[in-house]
Coordinates of C-alpha atoms in Angstrom, one line a residue:
X71 CA 153.2 -14.0 109.9
X72 CA 149.9 -15.6 110.5
X73 CA 149.3 -19.0 109.0
X74 CA 146.2 -17.8 107.1
X75 CA 145.3 -21.2 105.7
X76 CA 144.7 -22.5 109.2
X77 CA 142.9 -19.4 110.4
X78 CA 140.5 -19.6 107.5
X79 CA 139.7 -23.3 107.9
X80 CA 139.5 -24.1 111.6
X81 CA 138.0 -22.6 114.8
X82 CA 138.2 -24.1 118.2
X83 CA 135.3 -23.6 120.7
X84 CA 135.7 -24.3 124.4
X85 CA 132.3 -24.9 125.9
X86 CA 129.8 -26.7 123.7
X87 CA 126.7 -25.5 125.6
X88 CA 123.8 -23.5 124.2
X89 CA 125.8 -20.5 122.8
X90 CA 128.9 -22.5 121.9
X91 CA 127.0 -25.0 119.9
X92 CA 124.9 -22.3 118.2
X93 CA 128.0 -20.4 117.1
X94 CA 129.7 -23.6 116.0
X95 CA 126.7 -24.7 113.9
X96 CA 126.5 -21.3 112.3
X97 CA 130.2 -21.2 111.5
X98 CA 130.1 -24.7 110.1
X99 CA 127.6 -23.5 107.5
X100 CA 130.2 -20.9 106.4
X101 CA 132.6 -23.8 105.5
X102 CA 134.7 -23.7 108.6
X103 CA 135.8 -26.7 110.5
X104 CA 134.7 -26.3 114.1
X105 CA 136.4 -28.3 116.8
X106 CA 134.9 -28.4 120.3
X107 CA 136.3 -29.1 123.8
X108 CA 133.8 -29.5 126.6
X109 CA 134.0 -31.2 130.0
X110 CA 131.1 -33.3 128.8
X111 CA 132.7 -35.9 126.6
X112 CA 129.6 -36.3 124.5
X113 CA 130.1 -32.8 123.3
X114 CA 133.8 -32.9 122.7
X115 CA 135.5 -33.5 119.3
X116 CA 139.1 -33.1 120.5
X117 CA 140.9 -35.1 123.2
X118 CA 142.0 -32.1 125.2
X119 CA 142.4 -28.4 125.3
X120 CA 146.0 -29.0 124.3
X121 CA 144.9 -30.6 121.1
X122 CA 142.5 -27.6 120.4
X123 CA 145.4 -25.1 120.9
X124 CA 147.7 -27.1 118.7
X125 CA 145.3 -27.2 115.8
X126 CA 143.4 -23.9 116.0
X127 CA 144.7 -20.3 116.0
X128 CA 141.3 -18.9 116.7
X129 CA 139.8 -20.0 120.0
X130 CA 136.3 -19.0 121.3
X131 CA 135.6 -19.4 125.0
X132 CA 131.9 -20.1 125.5
X133 CA 131.8 -21.3 129.1
X134 CA 130.1 -19.5 132.0
X135 CA 132.1 -16.5 133.3
X136 CA 133.0 -18.3 136.6
X137 CA 134.8 -21.0 134.5
X138 CA 136.9 -18.6 132.3
X139 CA 139.7 -18.4 134.9
X140 CA 140.2 -22.1 134.9
X141 CA 140.0 -22.4 131.1
X142 CA 142.6 -19.6 130.7
X143 CA 145.0 -21.4 133.1
X144 CA 144.6 -24.5 130.9
X145 CA 145.2 -22.5 127.8
X146 CA 148.4 -21.1 129.3
X147 CA 149.7 -24.5 130.0
X148 CA 149.0 -25.6 126.5
X149 CA 150.4 -22.4 124.9
X150 CA 152.8 -22.8 122.0
X151 CA 155.8 -20.4 122.4
X152 CA 155.9 -17.7 119.7
X153 CA 152.9 -19.2 117.7
X154 CA 150.1 -16.6 117.2
X155 CA 146.8 -17.3 118.8
X156 CA 143.7 -15.2 119.6
X157 CA 141.4 -16.1 122.5
X158 CA 138.0 -14.5 122.4
X159 CA 135.5 -15.0 125.2
X160 CA 131.7 -14.6 125.0
X161 CA 131.3 -15.0 128.7
X162 CA 129.6 -12.0 130.3
X163 CA 130.5 -11.8 134.0
X164 CA 133.1 -10.8 136.6
X165 CA 135.5 -12.5 139.0
X166 CA 135.6 -11.4 142.7
X167 CA 136.8 -7.8 142.9
X168 CA 134.8 -6.9 139.8
X169 CA 137.5 -8.3 137.5
X170 CA 136.0 -8.5 134.0
X171 CA 136.7 -11.3 131.5
X172 CA 139.2 -9.3 129.4
X173 CA 141.2 -8.7 132.6
X174 CA 141.1 -12.5 133.3
X175 CA 142.5 -13.3 129.9
X176 CA 145.2 -10.7 130.1
X177 CA 146.3 -11.9 133.4
X178 CA 146.3 -15.6 132.7
X179 CA 147.3 -16.0 129.1
X180 CA 150.9 -15.7 127.7
X181 CA 151.9 -12.3 126.4
X182 CA 152.2 -13.5 122.8
X183 CA 148.5 -14.5 122.8
X184 CA 146.1 -11.8 121.6
X185 CA 142.8 -11.6 123.4
X186 CA 139.3 -10.3 122.7
X187 CA 135.7 -10.2 123.9
X188 CA 132.6 -10.6 121.7
X189 CA 129.3 -9.3 123.0
X190 CA 126.0 -8.1 121.6
X191 CA 122.5 -9.3 120.6
X192 CA 123.5 -12.9 120.1
X193 CA 120.6 -15.0 121.6
X194 CA 121.6 -18.6 121.0
X195 CA 118.1 -19.7 120.0
X196 CA 118.0 -17.1 117.2
X197 CA 121.5 -18.0 116.0
X198 CA 120.3 -21.7 115.8
X199 CA 117.3 -20.5 113.7
X200 CA 119.7 -18.7 111.3
X201 CA 118.3 -15.3 112.2
X202 CA 120.8 -12.5 111.9
X203 CA 122.9 -11.7 115.0
X204 CA 125.1 -8.7 115.8
X205 CA 128.1 -8.2 118.1
X206 CA 131.0 -5.9 118.8
X207 CA 134.3 -7.7 118.7
X208 CA 136.9 -5.9 120.9
X209 CA 140.4 -7.1 120.2
X210 CA 143.9 -6.4 121.6
X211 CA 145.2 -6.7 118.0
X212 CA 143.1 -5.6 115.1
X213 CA 144.9 -7.8 112.6
X214 CA 142.5 -10.7 113.5
X215 CA 139.3 -8.7 112.8
X216 CA 139.0 -9.1 109.0
X217 CA 139.3 -12.9 109.4
X218 CA 136.5 -12.9 112.0
X219 CA 134.3 -10.5 110.0
X220 CA 134.3 -12.4 106.7
X221 CA 133.5 -15.8 108.2
X222 CA 131.0 -14.6 110.8
X223 CA 129.2 -12.6 108.1
X224 CA 128.9 -15.7 106.0
X225 CA 127.3 -17.3 109.1
X226 CA 124.8 -14.5 109.4
X227 CA 126.7 -13.0 112.4
X228 CA 127.7 -9.4 111.8
X229 CA 130.6 -7.9 113.7
X230 CA 131.7 -4.4 114.5
X231 CA 135.3 -3.7 115.7
X232 CA 136.4 -2.0 118.9
X233 CA 139.8 -1.5 120.5
X234 CA 138.1 -0.8 123.9
X235 CA 138.1 -4.4 125.3
X236 CA 137.6 -3.3 128.9
X237 CA 134.8 -0.8 128.2
X238 CA 132.9 -3.4 126.0
X239 CA 133.3 -6.0 128.8
X240 CA 132.0 -3.6 131.4
X241 CA 128.9 -2.6 129.3
X242 CA 128.1 -6.3 128.7
X243 CA 128.3 -7.4 132.3
X244 CA 126.2 -4.5 133.5
X245 CA 123.6 -5.4 130.8
X246 CA 123.1 -8.7 132.6
X247 CA 122.2 -6.9 135.8
X248 CA 119.6 -4.8 134.2
X249 CA 118.2 -7.7 132.2
X250 CA 117.0 -9.0 135.6
X251 CA 115.2 -5.7 136.1
X252 CA 113.4 -6.0 132.8
X253 CA 112.2 -9.4 133.8
X254 CA 111.0 -7.9 137.1
X255 CA 108.9 -5.4 135.2
X256 CA 107.2 -8.0 133.1
X257 CA 106.7 -10.2 136.2
X258 CA 104.9 -7.3 137.8
X259 CA 102.8 -6.8 134.7
X260 CA 103.8 -3.1 134.4
X261 CA 103.7 -3.2 130.6
X262 CA 105.7 -1.8 127.7
X263 CA 105.4 1.9 128.8
X264 CA 107.3 1.0 132.0
X265 CA 109.9 -0.9 130.0
X266 CA 110.4 2.2 127.8
X267 CA 111.0 4.3 130.8
X268 CA 113.3 1.7 132.2
X269 CA 115.4 1.8 129.0
X270 CA 116.0 5.5 129.4
X271 CA 117.0 5.2 133.0
X272 CA 119.2 2.2 132.5
X273 CA 121.1 3.8 129.6
X274 CA 121.8 6.9 131.6
X275 CA 122.9 4.8 134.6
X276 CA 125.2 2.6 132.6
X277 CA 126.9 5.6 130.9
X278 CA 127.4 7.1 134.3
X279 CA 128.8 3.9 135.7
X280 CA 131.2 3.4 132.8
X281 CA 132.5 7.0 133.3
X282 CA 133.0 6.3 137.0
X283 CA 134.9 3.1 136.1
X284 CA 137.2 5.1 133.7
X285 CA 135.7 3.6 130.6
X286 CA 134.1 5.3 127.6
X287 CA 130.5 6.2 128.3
X288 CA 129.5 6.0 124.7
X289 CA 130.3 2.3 124.7
X290 CA 126.9 1.9 126.5
X291 CA 125.1 3.0 123.4
X292 CA 126.7 0.3 121.3
X293 CA 125.9 -3.4 120.6
X294 CA 127.4 -4.7 123.9
X295 CA 125.3 -2.2 125.9
X296 CA 122.0 -0.9 124.5
X297 CA 121.8 -3.4 121.7
X298 CA 122.2 -6.4 123.9
X299 CA 120.1 -4.8 126.7
X300 CA 117.1 -4.5 124.4
X301 CA 117.5 -8.0 122.9
X302 CA 117.7 -9.6 126.3
X303 CA 115.4 -7.2 128.2
X304 CA 112.5 -8.0 125.9
X305 CA 113.1 -11.7 125.4
X306 CA 111.9 -14.8 127.3
X307 CA 115.0 -16.5 125.9
X308 CA 117.3 -14.5 128.2
X309 CA 118.2 -16.4 131.4
X310 CA 118.7 -13.3 133.5
X311 CA 115.4 -11.9 132.3
X312 CA 113.6 -15.1 133.4
X313 CA 115.3 -14.8 136.8
X314 CA 113.9 -11.3 137.2
X315 CA 110.4 -12.4 136.1
X316 CA 110.4 -15.4 138.5
X317 CA 111.4 -13.1 141.4
X318 CA 108.4 -10.8 140.7
X319 CA 106.1 -13.8 140.4
X320 CA 107.5 -15.2 143.7
X321 CA 108.6 -18.5 142.1
X322 CA 112.4 -18.0 142.0
X323 CA 114.8 -20.7 143.0
X324 CA 117.1 -19.3 145.6
X325 CA 119.9 -21.7 144.6
X326 CA 120.0 -20.6 141.0
X327 CA 123.2 -19.0 139.6
X328 CA 123.6 -16.7 136.7
X329 CA 126.2 -14.2 135.4
X330 CA 123.8 -11.4 136.2
X331 CA 123.4 -12.4 139.8
X332 CA 127.2 -12.9 140.3
X333 CA 127.8 -9.5 138.7
X334 CA 125.2 -7.8 140.9
X335 CA 126.7 -9.3 144.0
X336 CA 130.2 -8.1 143.1
X337 CA 128.9 -4.7 141.9
X338 CA 127.5 -3.7 145.3
X339 CA 130.8 -4.5 147.0
X340 CA 132.8 -2.3 144.6
X341 CA 130.6 0.7 143.9
X342 CA 128.3 3.0 145.8
X343 CA 124.9 1.7 144.6
X344 CA 123.1 4.8 145.9
X345 CA 124.4 6.6 142.8
X346 CA 122.6 4.1 140.6
X347 CA 119.0 3.8 141.7
X348 CA 117.9 1.1 139.2
X349 CA 120.8 -1.2 140.1
X350 CA 120.2 -0.5 143.8
X351 CA 116.6 -1.5 143.5
X352 CA 117.4 -4.7 141.7
X353 CA 120.0 -5.5 144.4
X354 CA 117.6 -5.0 147.2
X355 CA 115.0 -7.2 145.5
X356 CA 117.4 -10.0 144.8
X357 CA 119.6 -10.0 147.9
X358 CA 117.6 -8.2 150.5
X359 CA 114.2 -9.7 149.7
X360 CA 112.6 -6.3 149.1
X361 CA 109.2 -6.0 147.6
X362 CA 109.6 -6.0 143.8
X363 CA 107.5 -2.9 143.5
X364 CA 110.5 -0.9 144.8
X365 CA 111.6 -1.0 141.1
X366 CA 108.3 0.5 140.1
X367 CA 108.9 3.3 142.6
X368 CA 112.2 4.1 140.9
X369 CA 110.5 4.4 137.5
X370 CA 108.0 6.9 139.0
X371 CA 110.6 8.9 140.9
X372 CA 109.3 7.9 144.4
X373 CA 112.5 6.1 145.5

């Protein structure tokens, strides 16, 4: 049995950066006690990850994707035998070999821990301003969903359920790649008509890619795919969008790192990008220093 009184009163957040803090502040307004663990001691309210695991049955991982593996290892060491926990990550990225975050959690956490991913139009700045946000919560065990739903709704965060953790994770990481492309379009000054065409091409491309990766193509039409794609592809608040825009404006920092860039690098090593012209064009611009206008050529069919 779940100790419901603990679930309903406390949530642990690992990673008190922009998104983690925004989610924590919103959940605090819904009368939950939010505890943080962050490598920055000024952001931490617990002494260790072990303390967080001991106190909280719901754990949200809000670190960059390249740090999830290490966090999962620490969670495994702190695991309480036979005590139910659910670990949900908001990180949108992949490990080498195109290993998604749901796969990292399944591989590293003890078998009695449930896992989940939460992705969708959840721009941290808008959550901080108490604007409504929306996400799909994909869980290995649905019994946790009602607890999440009620308290997140009270925080103006509205959730949909999915059992397709891997498909949702794939749609979300691919969205990061294409968000770079939307930034490129704005950096080139191509306008909203071009972005409209881009949406159509990207949606078709993501659905085809999900099918090729043995996931459900319709997942691309949901909150983790199209919903998040539009939110980030049209927003200056999206980091990957800003990277694309800076590339088109020739002011990009070559040392910068983002989940979209890491995903794009791994994607080209694991799929045939010639089957996905938009992703291929973005890859050429980012990693092969191609003229950003090659993306415009894809939109007009001249590639």
